[in-house]
Amino acid sequence: METIRTIAWMKELVRQAHAESRIIGLVPTMGALHRGHVALIERAKQDCSPVIASIFVNPKQFGPNEDFSKYPRTFDKDQEKLEQAGAHALFAPEAPEIYPPGFSSYVNVDGLSDRLEGRSRPGHFRGVATVVLKLLQIVQPDFAYFGRKDAQQSRIILQMARDLNLNTEIVVCPIIREPDGLALSSRNAYLNPDERHAATVLHRALEAARTELQAGVRDALQLQTILHATLATEPLAKLDYAEIVDAHSFEPITRISKPSYIVLAVFLGKTRLIDNLYLEPKPSAPDELDIHL
Ligand code: PAF
């Protein structure tokens, strides 16, 4: 697996792949890779060759009081994991390569970027959309793969791809979980043993909501009450938000009758974790739901 540090070198590899009519897949990451990232590479390999992974801890998507400087950086291990997973190339630019002096153009996906994660992390999605557009411009992939754990991020990237007529198809892949239900995240590495134990409360809350949904509950307030009650059982957990939202607009809804998300953001100590459950009425029986945990 080749590691590419410059945009010029990356573009040359892309030019060669296009000349050979190859289908390019991109898996953008910020490193600290886990099985969730490996699953994205494996999914990409089903559709594409070459599969290019990127590692870039994007300073523009971290707020001034967030964890940019201490974000886990495990480059050598990441390279090994990508090699083992069968990625064909790694694009790993330094920050000045992506944001040279004088950089001043940003992408803002209005509306969608202001809610939930955007409200708690002002400017976050502007940074995400900007770097993802840059990566898509540099790598020109046919397909780009994102995890559904960051549901709002995936939705914003889909909207950007549509609004800006990008030639890349955005593929959103399932959440990968630990055996006890905790969604895999690079930030799980911050948790001390007590917090790690307590962190399963996110999954427990979503499971409790799932039980209600399976019993036929569709009222958002009732589901929210269950979420809050379950989260309140964990003294180390501090709720940021627990909402039931339309899967398209990410606006709160009162009743589940169309594709929706239950989205959670919870602090365990200083670590902020997110998780979600995706609900999709069955086309053949709209009163019934497919529940994707
Ligand atoms: O999900 C992430 O790891 C990042 O937000 C992304 C998409 C790689 C952009 O920096």
Tab-separated table of C-alpha atoms in Angstrom, residues 95-284:
chain	number	residue	atom	x	y	z
A	95	ALA	CA	-2.311	20.411	7.303
A	96	PRO	CA	-0.496	23.054	5.145
A	97	GLU	CA	-0.992	20.850	2.078
A	98	ILE	CA	-4.771	21.017	2.572
A	99	TYR	CA	-4.943	24.531	4.030
A	100	PRO	CA	-2.048	26.539	2.582
A	101	PRO	CA	-1.494	30.118	3.798
A	102	GLY	CA	-4.300	32.327	2.500
A	103	PHE	CA	-6.871	29.517	2.357
A	104	SER	CA	-10.262	31.233	2.563
A	105	SER	CA	-13.036	29.196	0.873
A	106	TYR	CA	-15.549	27.229	2.932
A	107	VAL	CA	-18.620	25.117	2.293
A	108	ASN	CA	-21.703	25.647	4.411
A	109	VAL	CA	-24.719	23.365	4.086
A	110	ASP	CA	-27.358	25.732	5.464
A	111	GLY	CA	-30.044	24.604	7.881
A	112	LEU	CA	-28.948	20.996	8.290
A	113	SER	CA	-25.628	22.164	9.744
A	114	ASP	CA	-27.226	24.280	12.473
A	115	ARG	CA	-29.171	21.588	14.337
A	116	LEU	CA	-28.169	18.987	16.950
A	117	GLU	CA	-24.406	18.426	16.434
A	118	GLY	CA	-24.201	21.810	14.725
A	119	ARG	CA	-25.868	23.526	17.700
A	120	SER	CA	-23.533	21.821	20.187
A	121	ARG	CA	-20.453	22.232	17.975
A	122	PRO	CA	-20.715	25.562	16.098
A	123	GLY	CA	-18.682	25.554	12.882
A	124	HIS	CA	-18.127	21.795	13.003
A	125	PHE	CA	-20.045	20.917	9.841
A	126	ARG	CA	-18.571	23.839	7.926
A	127	GLY	CA	-15.177	22.258	8.592
A	128	VAL	CA	-16.405	18.774	7.709
A	129	ALA	CA	-18.106	19.837	4.458
A	130	THR	CA	-15.077	21.893	3.421
A	131	VAL	CA	-12.542	19.113	3.939
A	132	VAL	CA	-14.778	16.427	2.427
A	133	LEU	CA	-15.334	18.549	-0.682
A	134	LYS	CA	-11.580	19.077	-0.951
A	135	LEU	CA	-10.893	15.340	-0.588
A	136	LEU	CA	-13.530	14.550	-3.219
A	137	GLN	CA	-12.008	17.138	-5.556
A	138	ILE	CA	-8.511	15.727	-5.094
A	139	VAL	CA	-9.336	12.004	-5.288
A	140	GLN	CA	-12.292	12.269	-7.727
A	141	PRO	CA	-13.753	8.984	-6.428
A	142	ASP	CA	-16.722	7.261	-8.016
A	143	PHE	CA	-17.876	6.247	-4.520
A	144	ALA	CA	-17.102	7.627	-1.042
A	145	TYR	CA	-17.972	5.738	2.134
A	146	PHE	CA	-19.109	7.140	5.492
A	147	GLY	CA	-20.359	5.517	8.692
A	148	ARG	CA	-23.953	5.967	9.837
A	149	LYS	CA	-22.809	6.602	13.411
A	150	ASP	CA	-22.292	10.184	12.230
A	151	ALA	CA	-25.804	10.267	10.773
A	152	GLN	CA	-26.095	14.041	10.516
A	153	GLN	CA	-22.638	14.294	8.943
A	154	SER	CA	-23.620	11.683	6.322
A	155	ARG	CA	-26.837	13.541	5.565
A	156	ILE	CA	-24.964	16.839	5.163
A	157	ILE	CA	-22.418	15.246	2.829
A	158	LEU	CA	-25.234	13.736	0.730
A	159	GLN	CA	-26.877	17.165	0.534
A	160	MET	CA	-23.601	18.827	-0.453
A	161	ALA	CA	-22.958	16.189	-3.150
A	162	ARG	CA	-26.415	16.806	-4.584
A	163	ASP	CA	-26.355	20.612	-4.315
A	164	LEU	CA	-22.907	20.928	-5.878
A	165	ASN	CA	-23.477	18.264	-8.575
A	166	LEU	CA	-20.539	16.178	-7.443
A	167	ASN	CA	-19.705	13.086	-9.486
A	168	THR	CA	-19.237	10.936	-6.407
A	169	GLU	CA	-21.889	8.589	-5.062
A	170	ILE	CA	-22.038	8.834	-1.266
A	171	VAL	CA	-22.508	5.460	0.445
A	172	VAL	CA	-23.630	5.382	4.092
A	173	CYS	CA	-22.666	2.172	5.908
A	174	PRO	CA	-24.046	0.550	9.093
A	175	ILE	CA	-22.794	1.275	12.605
A	176	ILE	CA	-20.310	-1.263	13.961
A	177	ARG	CA	-20.615	-1.992	17.684
A	178	GLU	CA	-18.651	-3.594	20.493
A	179	PRO	CA	-20.171	-6.836	21.843
A	180	ASP	CA	-21.818	-4.811	24.661
A	181	GLY	CA	-23.432	-2.456	22.132
A	182	LEU	CA	-21.138	0.574	22.372
A	183	ALA	CA	-20.813	2.095	18.887
A	184	LEU	CA	-17.191	2.081	17.722
A	185	SER	CA	-15.626	5.528	17.770
A	186	SER	CA	-12.052	6.790	17.872
A	187	ARG	CA	-13.086	8.848	20.914
A	188	ASN	CA	-13.877	5.679	22.921
A	189	ALA	CA	-10.104	5.600	23.540
A	190	TYR	CA	-10.534	8.592	25.910
A	191	LEU	CA	-12.825	6.699	28.305
A	192	ASN	CA	-11.441	5.475	31.628
A	193	PRO	CA	-12.701	2.031	32.763
A	194	ASP	CA	-15.661	3.473	34.725
A	195	GLU	CA	-16.689	5.727	31.846
A	196	ARG	CA	-16.267	2.875	29.365
A	197	HIS	CA	-18.619	0.771	31.486
A	198	ALA	CA	-21.103	3.665	31.774
A	199	ALA	CA	-20.926	4.398	28.033
A	200	THR	CA	-23.115	1.392	27.254
A	201	VAL	CA	-26.009	3.544	28.495
A	202	LEU	CA	-26.325	5.068	25.007
A	203	HIS	CA	-26.974	1.649	23.514
A	204	ARG	CA	-29.238	0.705	26.428
A	205	ALA	CA	-31.336	3.821	25.835
A	206	LEU	CA	-31.655	3.022	22.123
A	207	GLU	CA	-32.554	-0.594	22.967
A	208	ALA	CA	-35.252	0.635	25.353
A	209	ALA	CA	-36.652	2.819	22.563
A	210	ARG	CA	-36.497	-0.134	20.194
A	211	THR	CA	-38.561	-2.242	22.599
A	212	GLU	CA	-41.216	0.500	22.699
A	213	LEU	CA	-41.192	0.800	18.906
A	214	GLN	CA	-41.598	-2.944	18.537
A	215	ALA	CA	-44.600	-2.734	20.890
A	216	GLY	CA	-46.143	-0.214	18.458
A	217	VAL	CA	-45.253	3.119	20.089
A	218	ARG	CA	-44.870	5.860	17.461
A	219	ASP	CA	-45.235	8.953	19.653
A	220	ALA	CA	-41.937	10.866	19.840
A	221	LEU	CA	-42.575	12.292	23.321
A	222	GLN	CA	-43.195	8.821	24.723
A	223	LEU	CA	-39.958	7.583	23.141
A	224	GLN	CA	-38.056	10.581	24.431
A	225	THR	CA	-39.336	9.913	27.953
A	226	ILE	CA	-37.937	6.366	27.750
A	227	LEU	CA	-34.603	7.649	26.460
A	228	HIS	CA	-34.314	10.209	29.252
A	229	ALA	CA	-35.333	7.686	31.919
A	230	THR	CA	-32.742	5.156	30.731
A	231	LEU	CA	-29.962	7.745	30.438
A	232	ALA	CA	-30.808	9.022	33.939
A	233	THR	CA	-29.999	5.577	35.388
A	234	GLU	CA	-26.300	6.224	34.678
A	235	PRO	CA	-24.791	8.751	37.115
A	236	LEU	CA	-21.671	9.302	34.965
A	237	ALA	CA	-23.706	10.212	31.880
A	238	LYS	CA	-24.594	13.835	31.191
A	239	LEU	CA	-27.140	14.331	28.435
A	240	ASP	CA	-26.433	16.785	25.622
A	241	TYR	CA	-29.451	15.824	23.511
A	242	ALA	CA	-31.822	12.923	22.854
A	243	GLU	CA	-34.133	13.704	19.946
A	244	ILE	CA	-36.424	12.047	17.453
A	245	VAL	CA	-35.870	13.702	14.072
A	246	ASP	CA	-36.877	13.478	10.444
A	247	ALA	CA	-34.110	11.581	8.609
A	248	HIS	CA	-34.142	14.126	5.795
A	249	SER	CA	-34.321	17.495	7.577
A	250	PHE	CA	-33.058	16.498	11.030
A	251	GLU	CA	-35.917	18.617	12.426
A	252	PRO	CA	-37.742	17.210	15.485
A	253	ILE	CA	-40.913	15.232	14.740
A	254	THR	CA	-43.851	14.359	16.975
A	255	ARG	CA	-44.717	11.005	15.437
A	256	ILE	CA	-42.780	8.372	13.524
A	257	SER	CA	-44.442	7.956	10.153
A	258	LYS	CA	-41.495	8.375	7.749
A	259	PRO	CA	-37.738	7.665	7.799
A	260	SER	CA	-36.473	9.026	11.110
A	261	TYR	CA	-33.563	8.933	13.487
A	262	ILE	CA	-33.371	8.697	17.235
A	263	VAL	CA	-30.164	10.613	17.913
A	264	LEU	CA	-28.205	10.837	21.160
A	265	ALA	CA	-25.247	12.877	22.354
A	266	VAL	CA	-24.004	12.172	25.850
A	267	PHE	CA	-20.959	13.226	27.873
A	268	LEU	CA	-19.068	10.619	29.888
A	269	GLY	CA	-16.693	12.824	31.828
A	270	LYS	CA	-15.074	15.047	29.197
A	271	THR	CA	-15.768	12.627	26.353
A	272	ARG	CA	-18.769	13.341	24.185
A	273	LEU	CA	-20.245	10.298	22.431
A	274	ILE	CA	-23.001	10.115	19.829
A	275	ASP	CA	-25.164	7.230	18.682
A	276	ASN	CA	-28.387	6.709	16.783
A	277	LEU	CA	-31.080	4.373	15.633
A	278	TYR	CA	-32.477	4.637	12.110
A	279	LEU	CA	-36.163	3.930	11.534
A	280	GLU	CA	-37.637	3.213	8.139
A	281	PRO	CA	-41.314	2.398	7.533
A	282	LYS	CA	-41.525	-0.791	5.445
A	283	PRO	CA	-42.659	0.049	1.888
A	284	SER	CA	-45.026	-2.962	1.891
